[in-house]
mmCIF file of C-alpha atoms in Angstrom:
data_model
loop_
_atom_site.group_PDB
_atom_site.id
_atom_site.type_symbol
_atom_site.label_atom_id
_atom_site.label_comp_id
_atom_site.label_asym_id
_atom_site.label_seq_id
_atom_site.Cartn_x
_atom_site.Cartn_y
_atom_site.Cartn_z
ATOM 1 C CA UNK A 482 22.082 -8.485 -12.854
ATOM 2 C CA UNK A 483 19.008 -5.635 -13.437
ATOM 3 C CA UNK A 484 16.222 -5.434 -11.707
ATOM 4 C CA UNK A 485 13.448 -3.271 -12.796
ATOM 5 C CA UNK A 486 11.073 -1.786 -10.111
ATOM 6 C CA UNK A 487 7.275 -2.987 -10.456
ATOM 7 C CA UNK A 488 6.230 -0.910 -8.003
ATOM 8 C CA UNK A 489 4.439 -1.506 -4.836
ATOM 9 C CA UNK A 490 2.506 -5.000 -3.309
ATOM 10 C CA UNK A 491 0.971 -5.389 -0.370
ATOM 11 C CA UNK A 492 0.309 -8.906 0.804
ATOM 12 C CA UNK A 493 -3.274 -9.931 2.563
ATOM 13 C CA UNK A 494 -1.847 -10.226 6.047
ATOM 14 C CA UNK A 495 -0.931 -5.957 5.604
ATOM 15 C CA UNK A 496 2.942 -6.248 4.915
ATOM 16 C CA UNK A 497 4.133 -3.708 2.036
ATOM 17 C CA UNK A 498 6.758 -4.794 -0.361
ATOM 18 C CA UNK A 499 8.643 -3.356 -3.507
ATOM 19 C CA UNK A 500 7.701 -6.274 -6.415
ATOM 20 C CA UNK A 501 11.366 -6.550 -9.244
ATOM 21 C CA UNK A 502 11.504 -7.970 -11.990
ATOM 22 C CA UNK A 503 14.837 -9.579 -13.286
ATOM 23 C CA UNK A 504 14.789 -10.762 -17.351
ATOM 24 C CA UNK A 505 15.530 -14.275 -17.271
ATOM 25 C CA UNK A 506 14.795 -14.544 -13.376
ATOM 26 C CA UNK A 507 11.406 -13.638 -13.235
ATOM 27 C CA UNK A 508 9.504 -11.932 -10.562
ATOM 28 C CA UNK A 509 10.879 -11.061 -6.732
ATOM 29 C CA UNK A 510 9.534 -8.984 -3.841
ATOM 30 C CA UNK A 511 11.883 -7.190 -1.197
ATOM 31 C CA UNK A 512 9.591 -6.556 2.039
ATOM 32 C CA UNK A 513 10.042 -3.114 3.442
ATOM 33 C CA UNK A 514 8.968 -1.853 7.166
ATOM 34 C CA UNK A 515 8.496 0.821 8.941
ATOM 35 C CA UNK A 516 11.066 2.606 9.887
ATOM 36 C CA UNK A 517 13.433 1.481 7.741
ATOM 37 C CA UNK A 518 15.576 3.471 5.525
ATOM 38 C CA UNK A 519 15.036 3.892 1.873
ATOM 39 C CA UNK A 520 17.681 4.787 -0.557
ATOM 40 C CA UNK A 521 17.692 4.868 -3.937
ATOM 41 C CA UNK A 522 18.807 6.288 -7.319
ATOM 42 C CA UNK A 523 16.500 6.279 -10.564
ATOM 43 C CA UNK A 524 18.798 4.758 -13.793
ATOM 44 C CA UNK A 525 18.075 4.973 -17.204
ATOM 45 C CA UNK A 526 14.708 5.596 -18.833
ATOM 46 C CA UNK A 527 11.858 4.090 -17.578
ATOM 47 C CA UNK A 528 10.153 1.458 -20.043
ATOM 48 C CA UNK A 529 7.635 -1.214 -20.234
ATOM 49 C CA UNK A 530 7.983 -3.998 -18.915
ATOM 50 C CA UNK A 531 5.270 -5.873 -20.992
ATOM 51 C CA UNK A 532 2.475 -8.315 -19.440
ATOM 52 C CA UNK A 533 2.677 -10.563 -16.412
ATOM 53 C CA UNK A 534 -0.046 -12.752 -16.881
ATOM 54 C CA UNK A 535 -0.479 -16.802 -16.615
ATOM 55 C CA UNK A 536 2.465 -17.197 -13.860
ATOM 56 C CA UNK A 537 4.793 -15.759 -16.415
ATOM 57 C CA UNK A 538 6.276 -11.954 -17.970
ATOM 58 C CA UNK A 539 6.092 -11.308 -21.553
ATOM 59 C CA UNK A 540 8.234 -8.525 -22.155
ATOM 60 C CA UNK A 541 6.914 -5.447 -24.094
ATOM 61 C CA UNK A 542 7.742 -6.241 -27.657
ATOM 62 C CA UNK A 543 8.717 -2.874 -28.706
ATOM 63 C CA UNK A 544 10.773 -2.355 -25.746
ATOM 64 C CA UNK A 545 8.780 0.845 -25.304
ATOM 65 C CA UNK A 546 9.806 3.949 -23.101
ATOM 66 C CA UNK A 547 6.769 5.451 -20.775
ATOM 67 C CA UNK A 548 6.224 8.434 -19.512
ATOM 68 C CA UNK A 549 7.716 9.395 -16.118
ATOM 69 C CA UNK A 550 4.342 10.625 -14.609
ATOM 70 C CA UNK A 551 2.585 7.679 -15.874
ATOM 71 C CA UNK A 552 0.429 6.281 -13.447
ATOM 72 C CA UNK A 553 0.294 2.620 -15.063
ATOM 73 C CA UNK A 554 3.927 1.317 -16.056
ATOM 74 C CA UNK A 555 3.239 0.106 -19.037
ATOM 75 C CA UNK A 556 2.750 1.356 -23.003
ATOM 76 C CA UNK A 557 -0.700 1.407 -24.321
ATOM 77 C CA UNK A 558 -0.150 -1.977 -26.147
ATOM 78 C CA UNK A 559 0.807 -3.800 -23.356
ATOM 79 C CA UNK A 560 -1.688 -2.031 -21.237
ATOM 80 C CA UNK A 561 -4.784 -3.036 -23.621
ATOM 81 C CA UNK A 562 -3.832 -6.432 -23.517
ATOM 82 C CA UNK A 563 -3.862 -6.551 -19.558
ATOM 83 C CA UNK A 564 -7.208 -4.751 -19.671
ATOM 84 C CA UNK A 565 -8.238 -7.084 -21.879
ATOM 85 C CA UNK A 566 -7.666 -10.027 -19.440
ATOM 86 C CA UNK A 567 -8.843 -8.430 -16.162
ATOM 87 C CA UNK A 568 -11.985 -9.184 -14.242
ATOM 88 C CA UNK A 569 -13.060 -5.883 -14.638
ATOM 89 C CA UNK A 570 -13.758 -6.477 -18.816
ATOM 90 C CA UNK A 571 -15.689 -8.992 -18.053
ATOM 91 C CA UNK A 572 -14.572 -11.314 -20.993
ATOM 92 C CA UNK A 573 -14.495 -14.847 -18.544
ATOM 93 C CA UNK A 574 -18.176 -14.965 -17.827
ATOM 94 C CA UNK A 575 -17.216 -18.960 -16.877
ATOM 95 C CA UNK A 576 -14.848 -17.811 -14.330
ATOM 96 C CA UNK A 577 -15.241 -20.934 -11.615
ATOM 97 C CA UNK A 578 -13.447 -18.816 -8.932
ATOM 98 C CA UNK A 579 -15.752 -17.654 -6.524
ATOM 99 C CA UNK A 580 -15.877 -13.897 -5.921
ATOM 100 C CA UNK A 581 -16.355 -11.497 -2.763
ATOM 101 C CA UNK A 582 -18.395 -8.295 -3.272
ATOM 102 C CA UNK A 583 -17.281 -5.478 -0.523
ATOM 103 C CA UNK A 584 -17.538 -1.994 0.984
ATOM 104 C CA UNK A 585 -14.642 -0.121 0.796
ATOM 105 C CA UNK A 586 -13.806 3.363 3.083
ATOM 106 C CA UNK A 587 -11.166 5.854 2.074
ATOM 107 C CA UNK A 588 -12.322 8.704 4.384
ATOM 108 C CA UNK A 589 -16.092 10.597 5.538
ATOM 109 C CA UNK A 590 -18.610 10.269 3.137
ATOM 110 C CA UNK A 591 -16.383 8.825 0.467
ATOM 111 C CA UNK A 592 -16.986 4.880 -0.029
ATOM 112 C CA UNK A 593 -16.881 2.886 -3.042
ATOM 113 C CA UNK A 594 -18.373 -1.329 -3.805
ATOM 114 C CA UNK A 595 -16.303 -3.541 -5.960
ATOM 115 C CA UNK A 596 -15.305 -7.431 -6.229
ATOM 116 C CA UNK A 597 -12.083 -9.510 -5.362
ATOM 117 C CA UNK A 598 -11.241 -12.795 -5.986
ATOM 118 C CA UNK A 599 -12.295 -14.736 -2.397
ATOM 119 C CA UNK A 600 -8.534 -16.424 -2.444
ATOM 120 C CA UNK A 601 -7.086 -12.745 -2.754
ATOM 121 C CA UNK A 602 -8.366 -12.207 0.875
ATOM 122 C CA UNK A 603 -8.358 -8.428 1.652
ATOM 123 C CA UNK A 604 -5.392 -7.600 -0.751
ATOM 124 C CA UNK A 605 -7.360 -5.881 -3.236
ATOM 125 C CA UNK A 606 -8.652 -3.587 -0.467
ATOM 126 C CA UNK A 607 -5.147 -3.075 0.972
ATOM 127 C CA UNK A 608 -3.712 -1.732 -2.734
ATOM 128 C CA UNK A 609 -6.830 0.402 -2.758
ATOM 129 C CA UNK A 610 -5.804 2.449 -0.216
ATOM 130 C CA UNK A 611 -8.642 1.344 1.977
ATOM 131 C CA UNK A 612 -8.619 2.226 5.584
ATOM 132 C CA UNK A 613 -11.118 0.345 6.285
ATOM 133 C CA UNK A 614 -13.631 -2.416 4.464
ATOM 134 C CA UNK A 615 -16.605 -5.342 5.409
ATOM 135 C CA UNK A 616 -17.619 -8.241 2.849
ATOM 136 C CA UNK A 617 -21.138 -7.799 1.403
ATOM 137 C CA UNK A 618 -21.446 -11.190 -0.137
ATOM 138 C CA UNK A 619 -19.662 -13.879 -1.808
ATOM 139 C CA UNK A 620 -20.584 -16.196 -5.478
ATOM 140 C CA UNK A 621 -19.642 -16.328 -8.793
ATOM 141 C CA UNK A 622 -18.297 -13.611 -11.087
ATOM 142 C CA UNK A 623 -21.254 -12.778 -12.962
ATOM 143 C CA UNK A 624 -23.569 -12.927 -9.693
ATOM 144 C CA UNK A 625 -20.831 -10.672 -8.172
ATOM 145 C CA UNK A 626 -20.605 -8.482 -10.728
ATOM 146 C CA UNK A 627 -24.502 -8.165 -10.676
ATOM 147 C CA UNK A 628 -24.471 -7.270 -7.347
ATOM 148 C CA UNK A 629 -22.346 -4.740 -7.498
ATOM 149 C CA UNK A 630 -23.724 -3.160 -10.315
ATOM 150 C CA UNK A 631 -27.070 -2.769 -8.306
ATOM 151 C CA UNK A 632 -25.514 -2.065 -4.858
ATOM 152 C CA UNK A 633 -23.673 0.835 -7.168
ATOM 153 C CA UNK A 634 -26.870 2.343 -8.119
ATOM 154 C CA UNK A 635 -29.282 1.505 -5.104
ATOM 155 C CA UNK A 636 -26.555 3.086 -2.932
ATOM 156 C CA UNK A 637 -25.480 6.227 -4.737
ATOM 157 C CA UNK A 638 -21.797 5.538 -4.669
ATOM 158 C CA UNK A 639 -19.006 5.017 -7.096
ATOM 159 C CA UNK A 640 -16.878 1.723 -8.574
ATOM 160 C CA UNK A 641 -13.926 4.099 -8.860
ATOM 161 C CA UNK A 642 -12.456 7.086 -6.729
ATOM 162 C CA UNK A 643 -9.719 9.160 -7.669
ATOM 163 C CA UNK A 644 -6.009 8.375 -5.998
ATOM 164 C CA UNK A 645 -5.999 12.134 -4.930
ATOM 165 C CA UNK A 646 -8.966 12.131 -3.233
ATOM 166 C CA UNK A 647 -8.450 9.192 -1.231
ATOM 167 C CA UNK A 648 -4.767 10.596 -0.651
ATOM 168 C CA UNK A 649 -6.177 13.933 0.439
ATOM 169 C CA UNK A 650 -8.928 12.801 2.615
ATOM 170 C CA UNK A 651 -6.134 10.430 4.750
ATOM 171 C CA UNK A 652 -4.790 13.270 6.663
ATOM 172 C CA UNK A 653 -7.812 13.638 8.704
ATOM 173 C CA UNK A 654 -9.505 10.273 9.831
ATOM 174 C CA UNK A 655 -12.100 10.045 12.099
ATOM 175 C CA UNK A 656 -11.684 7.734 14.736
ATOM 176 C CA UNK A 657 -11.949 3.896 13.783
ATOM 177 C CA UNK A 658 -15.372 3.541 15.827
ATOM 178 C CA UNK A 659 -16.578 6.295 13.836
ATOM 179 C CA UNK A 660 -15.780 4.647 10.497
ATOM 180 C CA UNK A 661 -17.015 1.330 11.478
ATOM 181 C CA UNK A 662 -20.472 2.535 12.089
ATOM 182 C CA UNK A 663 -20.713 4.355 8.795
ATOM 183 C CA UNK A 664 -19.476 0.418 6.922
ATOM 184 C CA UNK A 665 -21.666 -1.032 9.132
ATOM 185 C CA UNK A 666 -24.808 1.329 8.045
ATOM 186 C CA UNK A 667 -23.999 0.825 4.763
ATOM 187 C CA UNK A 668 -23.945 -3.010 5.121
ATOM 188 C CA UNK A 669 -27.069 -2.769 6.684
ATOM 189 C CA UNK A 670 -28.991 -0.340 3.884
ATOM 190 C CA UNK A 671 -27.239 -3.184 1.015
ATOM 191 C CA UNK A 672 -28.328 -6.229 2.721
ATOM 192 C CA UNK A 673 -31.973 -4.634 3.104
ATOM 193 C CA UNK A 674 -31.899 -4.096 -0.263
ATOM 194 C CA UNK A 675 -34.044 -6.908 -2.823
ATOM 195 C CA UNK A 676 -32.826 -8.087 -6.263
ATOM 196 C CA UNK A 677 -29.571 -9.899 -5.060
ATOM 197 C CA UNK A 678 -28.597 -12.907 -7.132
ATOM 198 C CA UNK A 679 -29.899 -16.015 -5.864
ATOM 199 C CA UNK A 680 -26.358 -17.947 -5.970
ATOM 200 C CA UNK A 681 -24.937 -15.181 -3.821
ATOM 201 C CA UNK A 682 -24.318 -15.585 -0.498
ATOM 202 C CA UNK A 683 -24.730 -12.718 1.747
ATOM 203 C CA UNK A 684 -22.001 -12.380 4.333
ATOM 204 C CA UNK A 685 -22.443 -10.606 7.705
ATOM 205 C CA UNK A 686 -20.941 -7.034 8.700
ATOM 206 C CA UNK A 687 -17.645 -7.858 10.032
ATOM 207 C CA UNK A 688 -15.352 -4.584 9.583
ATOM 208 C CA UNK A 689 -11.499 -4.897 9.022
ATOM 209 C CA UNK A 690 -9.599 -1.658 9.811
ATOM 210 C CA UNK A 691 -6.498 -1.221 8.164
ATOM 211 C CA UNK A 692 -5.049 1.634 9.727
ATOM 212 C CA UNK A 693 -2.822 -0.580 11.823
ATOM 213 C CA UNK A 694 -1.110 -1.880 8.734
ATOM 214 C CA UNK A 695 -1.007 1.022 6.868
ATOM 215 C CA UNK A 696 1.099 2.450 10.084
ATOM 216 C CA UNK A 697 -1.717 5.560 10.468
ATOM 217 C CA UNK A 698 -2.322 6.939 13.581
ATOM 218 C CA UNK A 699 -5.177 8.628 14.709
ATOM 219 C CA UNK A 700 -6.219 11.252 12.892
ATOM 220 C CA UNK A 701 -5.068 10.872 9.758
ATOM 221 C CA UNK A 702 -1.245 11.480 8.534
ATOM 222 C CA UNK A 703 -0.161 14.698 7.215
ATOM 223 C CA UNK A 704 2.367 14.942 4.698
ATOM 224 C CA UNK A 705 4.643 18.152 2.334
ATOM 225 C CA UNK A 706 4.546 16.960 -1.016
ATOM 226 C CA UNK A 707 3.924 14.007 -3.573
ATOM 227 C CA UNK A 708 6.917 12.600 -5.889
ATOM 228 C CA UNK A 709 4.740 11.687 -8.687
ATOM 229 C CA UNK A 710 7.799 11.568 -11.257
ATOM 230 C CA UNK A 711 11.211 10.027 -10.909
ATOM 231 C CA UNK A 712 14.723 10.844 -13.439
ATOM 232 C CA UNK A 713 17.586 9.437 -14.468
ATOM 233 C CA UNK A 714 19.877 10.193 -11.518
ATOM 234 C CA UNK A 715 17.348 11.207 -9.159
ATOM 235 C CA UNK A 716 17.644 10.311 -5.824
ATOM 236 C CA UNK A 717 14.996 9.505 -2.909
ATOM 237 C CA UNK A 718 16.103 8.670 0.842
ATOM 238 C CA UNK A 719 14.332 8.845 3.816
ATOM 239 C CA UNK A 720 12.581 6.669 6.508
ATOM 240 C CA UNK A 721 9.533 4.643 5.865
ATOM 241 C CA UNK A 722 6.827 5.833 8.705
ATOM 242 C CA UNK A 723 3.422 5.020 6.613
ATOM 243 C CA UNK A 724 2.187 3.108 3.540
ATOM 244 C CA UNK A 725 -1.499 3.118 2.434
ATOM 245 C CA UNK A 726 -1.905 1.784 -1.320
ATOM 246 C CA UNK A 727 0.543 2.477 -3.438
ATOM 247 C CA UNK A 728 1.819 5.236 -1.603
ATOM 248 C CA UNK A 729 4.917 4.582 0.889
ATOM 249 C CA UNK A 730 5.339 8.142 3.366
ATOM 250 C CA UNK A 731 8.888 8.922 4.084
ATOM 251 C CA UNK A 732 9.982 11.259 6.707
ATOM 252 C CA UNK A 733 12.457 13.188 4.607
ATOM 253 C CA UNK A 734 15.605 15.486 6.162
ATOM 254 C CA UNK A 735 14.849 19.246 6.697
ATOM 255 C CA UNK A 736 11.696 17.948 8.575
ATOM 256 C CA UNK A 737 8.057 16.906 6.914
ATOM 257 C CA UNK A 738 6.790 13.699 5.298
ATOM 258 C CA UNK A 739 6.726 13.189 1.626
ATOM 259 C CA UNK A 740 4.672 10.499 -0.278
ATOM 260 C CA UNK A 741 6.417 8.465 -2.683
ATOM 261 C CA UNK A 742 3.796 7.260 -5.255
ATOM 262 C CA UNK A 743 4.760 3.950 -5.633
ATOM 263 C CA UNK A 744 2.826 3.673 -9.318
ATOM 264 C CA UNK A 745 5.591 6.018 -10.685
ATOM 265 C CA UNK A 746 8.585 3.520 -9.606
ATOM 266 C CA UNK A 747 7.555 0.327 -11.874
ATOM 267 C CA UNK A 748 9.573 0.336 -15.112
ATOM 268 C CA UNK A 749 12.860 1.975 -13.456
ATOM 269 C CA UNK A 750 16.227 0.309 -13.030
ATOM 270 C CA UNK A 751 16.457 1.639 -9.178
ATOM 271 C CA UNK A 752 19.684 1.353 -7.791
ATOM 272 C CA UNK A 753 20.365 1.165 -3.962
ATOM 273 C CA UNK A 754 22.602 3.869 -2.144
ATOM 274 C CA UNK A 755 25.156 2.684 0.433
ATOM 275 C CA UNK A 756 24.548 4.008 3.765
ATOM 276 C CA UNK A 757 28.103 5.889 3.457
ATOM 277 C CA UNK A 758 26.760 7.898 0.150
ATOM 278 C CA UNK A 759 23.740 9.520 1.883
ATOM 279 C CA UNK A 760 24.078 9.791 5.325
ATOM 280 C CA UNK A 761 25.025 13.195 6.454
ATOM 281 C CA UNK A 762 24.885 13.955 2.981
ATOM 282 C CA UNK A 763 21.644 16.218 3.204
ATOM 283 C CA UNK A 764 20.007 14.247 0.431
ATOM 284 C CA UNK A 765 16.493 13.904 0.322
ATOM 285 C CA UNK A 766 14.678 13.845 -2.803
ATOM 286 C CA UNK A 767 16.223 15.374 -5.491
ATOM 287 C CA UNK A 768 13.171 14.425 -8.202
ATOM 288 C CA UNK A 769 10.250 16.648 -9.115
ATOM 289 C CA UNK A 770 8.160 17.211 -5.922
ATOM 290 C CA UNK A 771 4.567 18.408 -6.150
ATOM 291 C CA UNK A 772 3.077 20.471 -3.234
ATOM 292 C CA UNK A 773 6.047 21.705 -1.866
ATOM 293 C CA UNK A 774 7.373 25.388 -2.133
ATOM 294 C CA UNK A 775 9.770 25.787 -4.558
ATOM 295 C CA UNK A 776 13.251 25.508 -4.194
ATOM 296 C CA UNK A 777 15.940 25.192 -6.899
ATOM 297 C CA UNK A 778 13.880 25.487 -10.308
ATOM 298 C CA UNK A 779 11.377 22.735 -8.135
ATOM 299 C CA UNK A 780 13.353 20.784 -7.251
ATOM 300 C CA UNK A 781 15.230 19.799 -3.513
#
């Protein structure tokens, strides 16, 4: 039976998993912990896996291959169609699910608002890459949407940060009291603020740190290099010490951490290595590995 990789989920109580997809047995998750070994060999081409949408997959009609540094698994087809149907096009103005509007921090200085479904609980924020986040307020989608639009602009910060940035800026975190003050001055400055819907309710500053779950210590975590592609045959091994987003940070051998961008892994047939065929092997990544010196045309 194949499985194709979906890439990484995090569920709202802060456990990461690997999300697979089987044709004909629909969707599975494998959770993975910290330090744990992972072991695995890239297989094929990596392809589209079509639209998951409505408790079911529709596969990718065309059956499409995608690019291995792609950082959505998907063709552009299959990707408009998704966009077409997410919260963030704004095409279910009728949307009875209520809605929570937040403050999310990725490092000093650099925050961003947004909106999550309220029965998503802090997931959202966890595949974000959030370290840390508070609730602003909570209503419908349009009254959400409102409000963000406004705490946006009042505020002077974005609806959308760069993955690098946010990657960049973990290796050197304050300490937590540090960023709680700066979510909790922000909440402050937004709920000061007039011109919030009426049918919004605003929530009080209540910060959730996530550096716990995300396995960070303090002060940030430093890491070698980013795989950002996988190919057929490659191989990645090494032990799971962090995960923040979509990123899982294995401690590779020869010494250092790499991260493993887990949007790069959904739409590959990954197949598991045996303890026997990598230990005292000296594998460690033998993919394309950005940020590290290189060593055998790039490669390790």
């Amino acid at each position: 039976m194949t499985w194709w990789c979906t890439g990484v989920r995090w569920h709202a109580e802060g456990r990461p998993a690997l999300g697979w997809y089987g044709p004909g047995r629909g969707r599975h998750e494998s959770v993975v912990a910290y330090g744990s070994a992972l072991a695995f060999r890239a297989r094929g081409e990596r392809r589209c896996l079509g639209v998951w949408r409505g408790g079911r997959w529709t596969p990718c009609p065309a059956g499409a291959a995608v690019a291995g540094r792609a950082t959505r698994g998907q063709c552009e087809e299959c990707a408009r169609v998704d966009r077409a149907h997410s919260v963030a096009a704004d095409t279910f103005a009728d949307d009875p699910r209520p809605y929570h509007v937040y403050v999310a921090w990725f490092g000093p200085g650099l925050v961003k608002v947004g909106i999550t479904g309220v029965a998503r609980g802090g997931a959202r924020l966890l595949e974000q890459g959030a370290v840390a986040y508070c609730w602003l307020g909570r209503g419908p989608l349009m009254a959400a949407r409102r409000t963000e639009e406004l705490l946006r602009v009042a505020l002077g910060v974005p609806d959308r940060i760069p993955y690098a940035r946010k990657r960049a800026l973990r290796a050197r975190l304050p300490e937590r009291a540090e960023r709680a003050r700066e979510l909790a001055e922000l909440h402050r400055r937004a709920s000061g603020l007039g011109g919030w819907p009426d049918s919004l309710e605003r929530l009080p500053c209540d910060v959730v740190d996530h550096a716990g779950a995300f396995g960070i210590a303090d002060g940030g975590v430093e890491v070698t290099g980013v795989v950002n592609e996988l190919v057929d045959g490659g191989v990645v091994t090494g032990t799971l010490v962090a995960a923040a987003g979509p990123d899982l940070h294995l401690a590779v051998r020869g010494g250092g951490t790499v991260v493993l961008d887990g949007r790069v892994l959904s739409g590959w047939r990954l197949e598991a290595l045996g303890s026997g065929e990598y230990e005292g092997s000296g594998l460690g990544v033998t993919v394309p590995v950005r940020g590290i010196p290189a060593v055998q045309g790039g490669l390790f």
